[in-house]
CSV table of C-alpha atoms in Angstrom, one decimal:
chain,number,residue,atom,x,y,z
L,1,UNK,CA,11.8,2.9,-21.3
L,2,UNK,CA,9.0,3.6,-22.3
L,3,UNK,CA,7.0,0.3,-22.2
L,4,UNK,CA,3.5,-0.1,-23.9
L,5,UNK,CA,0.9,-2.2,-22.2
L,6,UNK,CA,-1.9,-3.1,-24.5
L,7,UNK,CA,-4.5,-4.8,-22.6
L,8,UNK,CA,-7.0,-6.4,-25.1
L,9,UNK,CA,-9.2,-9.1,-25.3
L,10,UNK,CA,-7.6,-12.6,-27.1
L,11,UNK,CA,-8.2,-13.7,-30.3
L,12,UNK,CA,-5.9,-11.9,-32.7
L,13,UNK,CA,-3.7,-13.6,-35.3
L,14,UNK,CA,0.2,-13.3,-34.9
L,15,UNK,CA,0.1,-11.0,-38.0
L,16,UNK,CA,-2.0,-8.4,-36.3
L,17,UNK,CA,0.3,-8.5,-32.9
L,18,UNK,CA,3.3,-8.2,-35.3
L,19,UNK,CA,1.7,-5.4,-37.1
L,20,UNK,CA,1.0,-4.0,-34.1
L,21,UNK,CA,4.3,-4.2,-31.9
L,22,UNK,CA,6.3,-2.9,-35.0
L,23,UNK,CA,3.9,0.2,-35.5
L,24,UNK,CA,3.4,1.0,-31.6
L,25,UNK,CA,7.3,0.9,-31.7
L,26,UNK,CA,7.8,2.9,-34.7
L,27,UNK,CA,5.1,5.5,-33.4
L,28,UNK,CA,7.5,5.5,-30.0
L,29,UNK,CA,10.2,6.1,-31.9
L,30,UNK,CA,9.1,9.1,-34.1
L,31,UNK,CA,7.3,11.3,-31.4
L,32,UNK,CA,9.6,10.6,-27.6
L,33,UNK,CA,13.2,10.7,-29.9
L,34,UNK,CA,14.0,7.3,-27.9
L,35,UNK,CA,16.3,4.0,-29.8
L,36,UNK,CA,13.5,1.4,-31.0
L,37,UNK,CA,15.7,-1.5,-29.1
L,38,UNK,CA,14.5,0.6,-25.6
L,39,UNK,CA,10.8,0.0,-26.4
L,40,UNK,CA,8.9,-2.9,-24.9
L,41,UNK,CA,5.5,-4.1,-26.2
L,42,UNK,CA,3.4,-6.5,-24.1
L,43,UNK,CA,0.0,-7.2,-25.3
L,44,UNK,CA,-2.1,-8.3,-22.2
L,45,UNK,CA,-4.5,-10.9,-23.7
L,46,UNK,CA,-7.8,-11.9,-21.3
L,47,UNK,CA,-10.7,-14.2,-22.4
L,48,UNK,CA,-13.7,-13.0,-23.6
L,49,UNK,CA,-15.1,-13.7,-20.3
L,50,UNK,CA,-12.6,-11.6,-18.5
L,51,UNK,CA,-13.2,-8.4,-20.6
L,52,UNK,CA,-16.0,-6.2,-20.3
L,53,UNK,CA,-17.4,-2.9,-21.8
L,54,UNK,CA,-21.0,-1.2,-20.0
L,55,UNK,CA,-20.7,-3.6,-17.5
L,56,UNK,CA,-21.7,-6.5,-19.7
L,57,UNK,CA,-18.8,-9.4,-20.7
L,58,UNK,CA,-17.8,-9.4,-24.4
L,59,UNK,CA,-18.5,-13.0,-24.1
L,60,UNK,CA,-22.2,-12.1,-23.8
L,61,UNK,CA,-22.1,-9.2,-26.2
B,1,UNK,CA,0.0,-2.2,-0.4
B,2,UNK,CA,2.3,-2.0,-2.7
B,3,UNK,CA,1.5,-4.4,-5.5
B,4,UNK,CA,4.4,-5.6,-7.6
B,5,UNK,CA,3.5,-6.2,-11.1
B,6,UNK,CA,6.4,-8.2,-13.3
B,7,UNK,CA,5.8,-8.4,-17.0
B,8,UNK,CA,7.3,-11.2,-18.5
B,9,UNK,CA,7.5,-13.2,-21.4
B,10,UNK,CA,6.0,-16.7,-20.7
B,11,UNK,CA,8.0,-19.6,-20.3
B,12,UNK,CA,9.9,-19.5,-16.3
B,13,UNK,CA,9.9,-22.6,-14.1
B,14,UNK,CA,8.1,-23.1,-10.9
B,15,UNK,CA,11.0,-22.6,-8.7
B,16,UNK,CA,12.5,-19.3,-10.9
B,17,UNK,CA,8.4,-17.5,-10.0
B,18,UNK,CA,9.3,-19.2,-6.6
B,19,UNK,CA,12.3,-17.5,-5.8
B,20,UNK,CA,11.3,-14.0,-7.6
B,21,UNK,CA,8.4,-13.6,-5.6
B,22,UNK,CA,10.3,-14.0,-2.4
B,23,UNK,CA,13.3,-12.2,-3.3
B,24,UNK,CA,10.9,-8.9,-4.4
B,25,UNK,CA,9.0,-9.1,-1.6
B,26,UNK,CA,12.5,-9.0,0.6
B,27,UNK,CA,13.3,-6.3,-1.7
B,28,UNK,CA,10.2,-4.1,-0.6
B,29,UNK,CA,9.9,-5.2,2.8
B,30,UNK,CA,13.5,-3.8,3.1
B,31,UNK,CA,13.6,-0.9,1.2
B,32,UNK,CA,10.0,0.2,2.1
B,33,UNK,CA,9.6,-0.9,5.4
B,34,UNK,CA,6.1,-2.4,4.9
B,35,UNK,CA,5.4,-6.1,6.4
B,36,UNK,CA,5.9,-9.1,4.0
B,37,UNK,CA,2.3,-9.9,4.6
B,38,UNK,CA,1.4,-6.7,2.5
B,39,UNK,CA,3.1,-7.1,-0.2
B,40,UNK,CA,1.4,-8.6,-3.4
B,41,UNK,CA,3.7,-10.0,-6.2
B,42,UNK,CA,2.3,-11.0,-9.6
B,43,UNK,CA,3.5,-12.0,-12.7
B,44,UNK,CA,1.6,-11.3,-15.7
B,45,UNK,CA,2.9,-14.0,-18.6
B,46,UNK,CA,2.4,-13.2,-22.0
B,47,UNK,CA,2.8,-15.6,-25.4
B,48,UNK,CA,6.4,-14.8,-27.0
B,49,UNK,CA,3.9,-13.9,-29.9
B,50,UNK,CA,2.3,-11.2,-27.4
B,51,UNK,CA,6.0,-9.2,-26.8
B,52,UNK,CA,8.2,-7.2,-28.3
B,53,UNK,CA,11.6,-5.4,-28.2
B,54,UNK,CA,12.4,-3.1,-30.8
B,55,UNK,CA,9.3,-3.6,-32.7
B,56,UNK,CA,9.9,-7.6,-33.2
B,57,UNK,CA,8.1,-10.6,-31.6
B,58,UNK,CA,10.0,-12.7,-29.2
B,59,UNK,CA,8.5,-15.4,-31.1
B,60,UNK,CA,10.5,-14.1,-34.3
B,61,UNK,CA,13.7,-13.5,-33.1
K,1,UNK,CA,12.1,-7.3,-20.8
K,2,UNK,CA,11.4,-8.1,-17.7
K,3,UNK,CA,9.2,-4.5,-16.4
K,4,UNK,CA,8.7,-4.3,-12.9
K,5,UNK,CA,6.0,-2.1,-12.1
K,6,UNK,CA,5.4,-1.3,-8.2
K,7,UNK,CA,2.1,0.4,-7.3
K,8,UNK,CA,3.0,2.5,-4.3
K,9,UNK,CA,1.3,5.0,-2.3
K,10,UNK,CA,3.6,8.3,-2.6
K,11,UNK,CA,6.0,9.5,0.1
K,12,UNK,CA,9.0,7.5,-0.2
K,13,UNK,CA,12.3,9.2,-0.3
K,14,UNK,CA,15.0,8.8,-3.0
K,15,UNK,CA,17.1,7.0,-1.2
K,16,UNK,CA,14.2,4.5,-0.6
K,17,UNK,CA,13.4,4.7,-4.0
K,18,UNK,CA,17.1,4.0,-5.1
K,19,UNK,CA,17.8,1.1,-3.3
K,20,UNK,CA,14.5,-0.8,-4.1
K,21,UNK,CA,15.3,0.0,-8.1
K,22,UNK,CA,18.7,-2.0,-7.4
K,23,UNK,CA,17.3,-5.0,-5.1
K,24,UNK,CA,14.4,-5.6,-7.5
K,25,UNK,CA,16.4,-5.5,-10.4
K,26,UNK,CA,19.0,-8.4,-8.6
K,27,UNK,CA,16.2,-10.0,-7.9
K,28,UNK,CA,15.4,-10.4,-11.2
K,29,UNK,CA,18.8,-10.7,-12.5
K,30,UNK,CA,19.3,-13.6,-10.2
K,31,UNK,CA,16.1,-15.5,-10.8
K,32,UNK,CA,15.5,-15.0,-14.3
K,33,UNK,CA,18.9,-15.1,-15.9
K,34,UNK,CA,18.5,-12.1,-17.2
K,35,UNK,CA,20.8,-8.7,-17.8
K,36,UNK,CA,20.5,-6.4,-16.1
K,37,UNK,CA,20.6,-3.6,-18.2
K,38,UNK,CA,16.8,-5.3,-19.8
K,39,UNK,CA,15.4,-4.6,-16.5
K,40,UNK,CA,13.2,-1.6,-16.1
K,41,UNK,CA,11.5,-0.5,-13.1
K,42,UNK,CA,9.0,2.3,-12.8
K,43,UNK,CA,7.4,3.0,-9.1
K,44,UNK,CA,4.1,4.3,-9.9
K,45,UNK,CA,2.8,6.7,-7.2
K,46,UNK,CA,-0.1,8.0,-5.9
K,47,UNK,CA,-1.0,10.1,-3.7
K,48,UNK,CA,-2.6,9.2,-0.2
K,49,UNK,CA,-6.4,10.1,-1.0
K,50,UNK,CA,-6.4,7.3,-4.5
K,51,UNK,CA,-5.0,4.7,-3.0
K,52,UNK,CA,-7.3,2.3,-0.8
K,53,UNK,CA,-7.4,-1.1,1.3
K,54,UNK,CA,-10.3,-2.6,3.0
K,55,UNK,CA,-12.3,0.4,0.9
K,56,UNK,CA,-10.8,3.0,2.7
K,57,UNK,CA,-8.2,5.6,1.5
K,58,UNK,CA,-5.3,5.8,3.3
K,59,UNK,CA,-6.2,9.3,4.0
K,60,UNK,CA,-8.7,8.2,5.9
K,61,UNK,CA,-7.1,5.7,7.9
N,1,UNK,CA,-5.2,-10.6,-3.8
N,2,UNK,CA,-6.8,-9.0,-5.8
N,3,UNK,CA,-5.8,-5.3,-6.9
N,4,UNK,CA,-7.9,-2.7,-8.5
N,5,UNK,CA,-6.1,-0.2,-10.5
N,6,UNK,CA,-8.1,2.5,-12.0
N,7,UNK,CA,-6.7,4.6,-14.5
N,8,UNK,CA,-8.5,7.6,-14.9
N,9,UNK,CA,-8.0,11.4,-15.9
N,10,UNK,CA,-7.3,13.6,-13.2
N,11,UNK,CA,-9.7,16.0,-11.5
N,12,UNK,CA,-12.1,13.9,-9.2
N,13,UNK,CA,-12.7,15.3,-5.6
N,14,UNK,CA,-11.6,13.3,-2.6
N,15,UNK,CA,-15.2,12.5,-2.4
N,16,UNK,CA,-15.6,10.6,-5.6
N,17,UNK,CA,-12.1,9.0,-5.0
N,18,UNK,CA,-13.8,7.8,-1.6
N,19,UNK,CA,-17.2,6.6,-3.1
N,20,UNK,CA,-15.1,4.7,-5.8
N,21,UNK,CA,-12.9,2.8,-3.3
N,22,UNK,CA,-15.4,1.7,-1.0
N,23,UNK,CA,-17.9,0.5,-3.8
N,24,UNK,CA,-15.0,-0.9,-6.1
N,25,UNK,CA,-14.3,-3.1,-2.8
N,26,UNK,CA,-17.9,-4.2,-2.1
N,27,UNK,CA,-18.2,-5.4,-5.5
N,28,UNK,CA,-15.1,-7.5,-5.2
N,29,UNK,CA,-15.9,-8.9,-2.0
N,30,UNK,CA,-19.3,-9.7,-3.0
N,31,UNK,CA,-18.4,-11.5,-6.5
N,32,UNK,CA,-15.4,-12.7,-5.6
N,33,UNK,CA,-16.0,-14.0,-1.9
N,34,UNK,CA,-12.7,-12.5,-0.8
N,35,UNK,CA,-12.3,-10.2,2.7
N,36,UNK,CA,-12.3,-6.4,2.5
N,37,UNK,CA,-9.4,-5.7,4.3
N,38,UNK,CA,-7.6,-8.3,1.2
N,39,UNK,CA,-8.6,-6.2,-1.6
N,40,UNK,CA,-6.7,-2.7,-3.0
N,41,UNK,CA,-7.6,0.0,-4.9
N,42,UNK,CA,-5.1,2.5,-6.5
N,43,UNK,CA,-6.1,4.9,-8.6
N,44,UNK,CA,-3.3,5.9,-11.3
N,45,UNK,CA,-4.3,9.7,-12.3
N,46,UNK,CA,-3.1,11.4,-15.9
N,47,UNK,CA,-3.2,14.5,-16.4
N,48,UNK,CA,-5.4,15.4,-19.3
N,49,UNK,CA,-2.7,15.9,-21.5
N,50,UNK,CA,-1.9,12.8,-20.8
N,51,UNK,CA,-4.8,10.8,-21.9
N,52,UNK,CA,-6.4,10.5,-24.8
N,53,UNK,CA,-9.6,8.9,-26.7
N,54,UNK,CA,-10.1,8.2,-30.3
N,55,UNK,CA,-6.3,10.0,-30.9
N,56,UNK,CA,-7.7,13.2,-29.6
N,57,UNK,CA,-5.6,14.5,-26.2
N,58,UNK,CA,-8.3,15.2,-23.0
N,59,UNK,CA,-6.6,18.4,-23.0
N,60,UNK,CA,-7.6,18.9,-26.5
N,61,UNK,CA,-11.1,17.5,-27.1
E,1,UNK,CA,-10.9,-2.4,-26.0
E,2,UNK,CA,-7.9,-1.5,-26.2
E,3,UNK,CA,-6.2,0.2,-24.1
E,4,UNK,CA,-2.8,1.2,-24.6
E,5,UNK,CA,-0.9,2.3,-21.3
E,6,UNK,CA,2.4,4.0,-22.0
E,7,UNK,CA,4.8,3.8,-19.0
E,8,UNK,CA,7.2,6.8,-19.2
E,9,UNK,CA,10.0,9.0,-17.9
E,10,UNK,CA,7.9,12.1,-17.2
E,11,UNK,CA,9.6,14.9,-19.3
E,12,UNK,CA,7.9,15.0,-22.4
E,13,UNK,CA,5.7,18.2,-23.9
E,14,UNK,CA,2.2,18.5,-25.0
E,15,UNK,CA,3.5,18.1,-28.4
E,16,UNK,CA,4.8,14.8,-27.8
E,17,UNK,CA,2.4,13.6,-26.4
E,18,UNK,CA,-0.3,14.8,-28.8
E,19,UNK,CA,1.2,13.2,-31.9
E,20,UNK,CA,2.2,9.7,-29.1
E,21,UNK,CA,-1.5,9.3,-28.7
E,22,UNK,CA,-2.6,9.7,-32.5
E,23,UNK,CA,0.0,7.4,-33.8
E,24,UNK,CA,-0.3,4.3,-31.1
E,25,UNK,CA,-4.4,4.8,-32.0
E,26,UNK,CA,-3.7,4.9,-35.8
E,27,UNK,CA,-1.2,1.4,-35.2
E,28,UNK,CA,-4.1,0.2,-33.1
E,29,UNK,CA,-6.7,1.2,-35.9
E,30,UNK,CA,-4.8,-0.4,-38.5
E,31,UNK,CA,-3.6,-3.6,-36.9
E,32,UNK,CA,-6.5,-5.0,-35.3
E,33,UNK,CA,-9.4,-3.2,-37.2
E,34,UNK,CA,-11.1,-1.6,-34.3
E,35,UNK,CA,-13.1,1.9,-34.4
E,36,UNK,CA,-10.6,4.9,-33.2
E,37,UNK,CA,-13.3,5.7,-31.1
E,38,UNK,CA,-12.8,2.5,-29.0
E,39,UNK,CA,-9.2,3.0,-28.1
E,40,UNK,CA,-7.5,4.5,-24.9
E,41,UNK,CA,-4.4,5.6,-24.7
E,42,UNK,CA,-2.9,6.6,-21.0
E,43,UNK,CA,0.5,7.4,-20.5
E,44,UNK,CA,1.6,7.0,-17.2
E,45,UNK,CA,4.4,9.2,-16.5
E,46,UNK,CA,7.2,8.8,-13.4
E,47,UNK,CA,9.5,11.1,-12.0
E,48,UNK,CA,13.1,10.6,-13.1
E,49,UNK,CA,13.8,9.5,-9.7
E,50,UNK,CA,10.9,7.1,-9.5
E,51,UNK,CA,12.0,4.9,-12.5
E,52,UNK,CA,15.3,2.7,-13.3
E,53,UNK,CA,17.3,0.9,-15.8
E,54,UNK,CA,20.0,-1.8,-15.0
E,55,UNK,CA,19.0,-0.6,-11.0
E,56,UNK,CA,19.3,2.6,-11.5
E,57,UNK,CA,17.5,5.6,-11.2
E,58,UNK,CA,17.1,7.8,-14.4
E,59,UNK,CA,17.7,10.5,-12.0
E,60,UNK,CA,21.3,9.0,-10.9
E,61,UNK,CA,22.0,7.8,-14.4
Z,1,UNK,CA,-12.2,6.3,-20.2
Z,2,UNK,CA,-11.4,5.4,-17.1
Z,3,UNK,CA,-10.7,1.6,-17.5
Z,4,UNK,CA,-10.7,-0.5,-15.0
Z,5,UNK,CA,-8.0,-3.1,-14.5
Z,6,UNK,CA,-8.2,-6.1,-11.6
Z,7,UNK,CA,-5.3,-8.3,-11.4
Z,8,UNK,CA,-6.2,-11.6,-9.6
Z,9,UNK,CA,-5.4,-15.1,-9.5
Z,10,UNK,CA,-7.0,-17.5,-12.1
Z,11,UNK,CA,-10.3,-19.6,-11.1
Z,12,UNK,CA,-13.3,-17.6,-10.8
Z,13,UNK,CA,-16.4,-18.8,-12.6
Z,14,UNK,CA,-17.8,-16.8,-15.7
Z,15,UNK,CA,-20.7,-15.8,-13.1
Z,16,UNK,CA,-18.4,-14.1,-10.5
Z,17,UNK,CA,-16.4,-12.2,-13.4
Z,18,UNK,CA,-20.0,-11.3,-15.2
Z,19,UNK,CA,-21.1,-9.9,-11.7
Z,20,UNK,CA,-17.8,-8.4,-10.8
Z,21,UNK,CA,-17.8,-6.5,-13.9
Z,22,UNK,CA,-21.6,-5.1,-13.8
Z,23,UNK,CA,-20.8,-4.3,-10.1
Z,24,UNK,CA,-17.5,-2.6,-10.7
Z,25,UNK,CA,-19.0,-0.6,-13.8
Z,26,UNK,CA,-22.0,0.5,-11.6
Z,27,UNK,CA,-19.5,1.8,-8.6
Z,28,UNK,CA,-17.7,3.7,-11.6
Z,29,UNK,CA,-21.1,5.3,-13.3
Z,30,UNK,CA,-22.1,6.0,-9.4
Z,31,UNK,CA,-18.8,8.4,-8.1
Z,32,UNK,CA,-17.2,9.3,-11.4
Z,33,UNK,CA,-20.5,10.7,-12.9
Z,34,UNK,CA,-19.3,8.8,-16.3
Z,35,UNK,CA,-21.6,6.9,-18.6
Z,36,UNK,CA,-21.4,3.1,-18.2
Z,37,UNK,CA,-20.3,2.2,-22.0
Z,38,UNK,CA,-17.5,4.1,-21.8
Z,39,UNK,CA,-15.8,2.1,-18.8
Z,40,UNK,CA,-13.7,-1.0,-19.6
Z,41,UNK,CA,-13.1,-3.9,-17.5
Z,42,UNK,CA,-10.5,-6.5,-17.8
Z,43,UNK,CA,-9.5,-9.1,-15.8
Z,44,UNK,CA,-6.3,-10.2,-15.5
Z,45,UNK,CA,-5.5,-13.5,-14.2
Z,46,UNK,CA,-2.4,-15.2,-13.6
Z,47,UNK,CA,-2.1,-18.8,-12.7
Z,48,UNK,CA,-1.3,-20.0,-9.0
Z,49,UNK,CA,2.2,-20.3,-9.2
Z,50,UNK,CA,2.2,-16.8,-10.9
Z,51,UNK,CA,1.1,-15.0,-7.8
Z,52,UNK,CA,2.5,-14.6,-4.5
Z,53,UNK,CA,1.5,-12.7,-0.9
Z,54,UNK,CA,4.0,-12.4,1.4
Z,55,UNK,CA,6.8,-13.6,-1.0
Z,56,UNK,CA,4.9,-17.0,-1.2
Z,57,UNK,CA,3.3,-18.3,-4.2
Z,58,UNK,CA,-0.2,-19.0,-3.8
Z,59,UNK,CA,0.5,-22.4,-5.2
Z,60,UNK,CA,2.5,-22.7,-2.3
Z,61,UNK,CA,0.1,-21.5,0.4
């Protein structure tokens, strides 16, 4: 209300994701007008064999 | 057909995904009027490091 | 905190649309042990000719 | 079981939207060994002020 | 890589929008050191009667 | 750009999801005119007990 989905591929550090969710949240904040505490963050983590770009895997990039 | 897609921090029993999934699915079947066989429930987990309310890791509240 | 998200073809009425927002949410409620008022639910429609199964639209069908 | 959802600017013809679904679901079946009929597409459609690469707004690129 | 889906109450100007998608890339940018260029940001808007809080429709709220 | 999201259950081998996501990206490049490196793929898997059809859990099937 609104919820972000940030579908990535795994392997960041708990520093970047808490970086992240309090900056996506803040950026929420500042341009929809809506409470921070109605904002949901869920980063959707897949393997690097479960992620690809161009039709090739990042786990064969 | 429809798809029912539940984002949720990890960490439910057997038995609680057991009884969601049925209980949505009675839910659409119900309120829709689609057959049970067509509906598709699935839960995508992620880390308490991976969500956020109000900008701050499950993981760090 | 949970999200529900259901992938729907369009065409359901409100009052469709109303009752499945409150038996989801119960659903949840009663299998997750959690409030309510943390459960949001977005329907997320489209229209007849982007929605498929089997490979065909169910514009065509 | 499983679901495609495509999420894509808005503006393709009811052609493309039919070429899509019905090659989306021959890859699946043919990678994945699962039956046609098992396998839904939806595709989620944004306006073009809705959507946006590198910062920069469809609408506004 | 990544993509950022925004699900939202529709409602909200270009304006809005615009500066949504700059800041959530920017976050994106900053937190996990990836090229603007690479990161997609769709919001995915709902009527007000096609998405709830605590079972309710934002239209009935 | 448009991204491409396939929710199944876990267990495919790394040759299924390398040949799922060359297929999918060549279905995408075929109807939506777009050039392959700007389509993303990700898989999302959810464990067994994490999916259901027909209100029953696929571990339960």
């Amino acid at each position: 209300m609104p919820e972000i989905m940030v579908f990535a591929a795994a392997g960041r550090t708990v520093e970047q994701k808490r970086g992240l969710a309090r900056d996506l949240t803040e950026a929420m904040v500042k341009n929809f007008g809506v409470p921070a505490e109605s904002v949901t963050v869920q980063i959707v983590e897949s393997a690097l064999d479960s992620k690809a770009k161009g039709g090739v895997l990042f786990s064969d990039r």
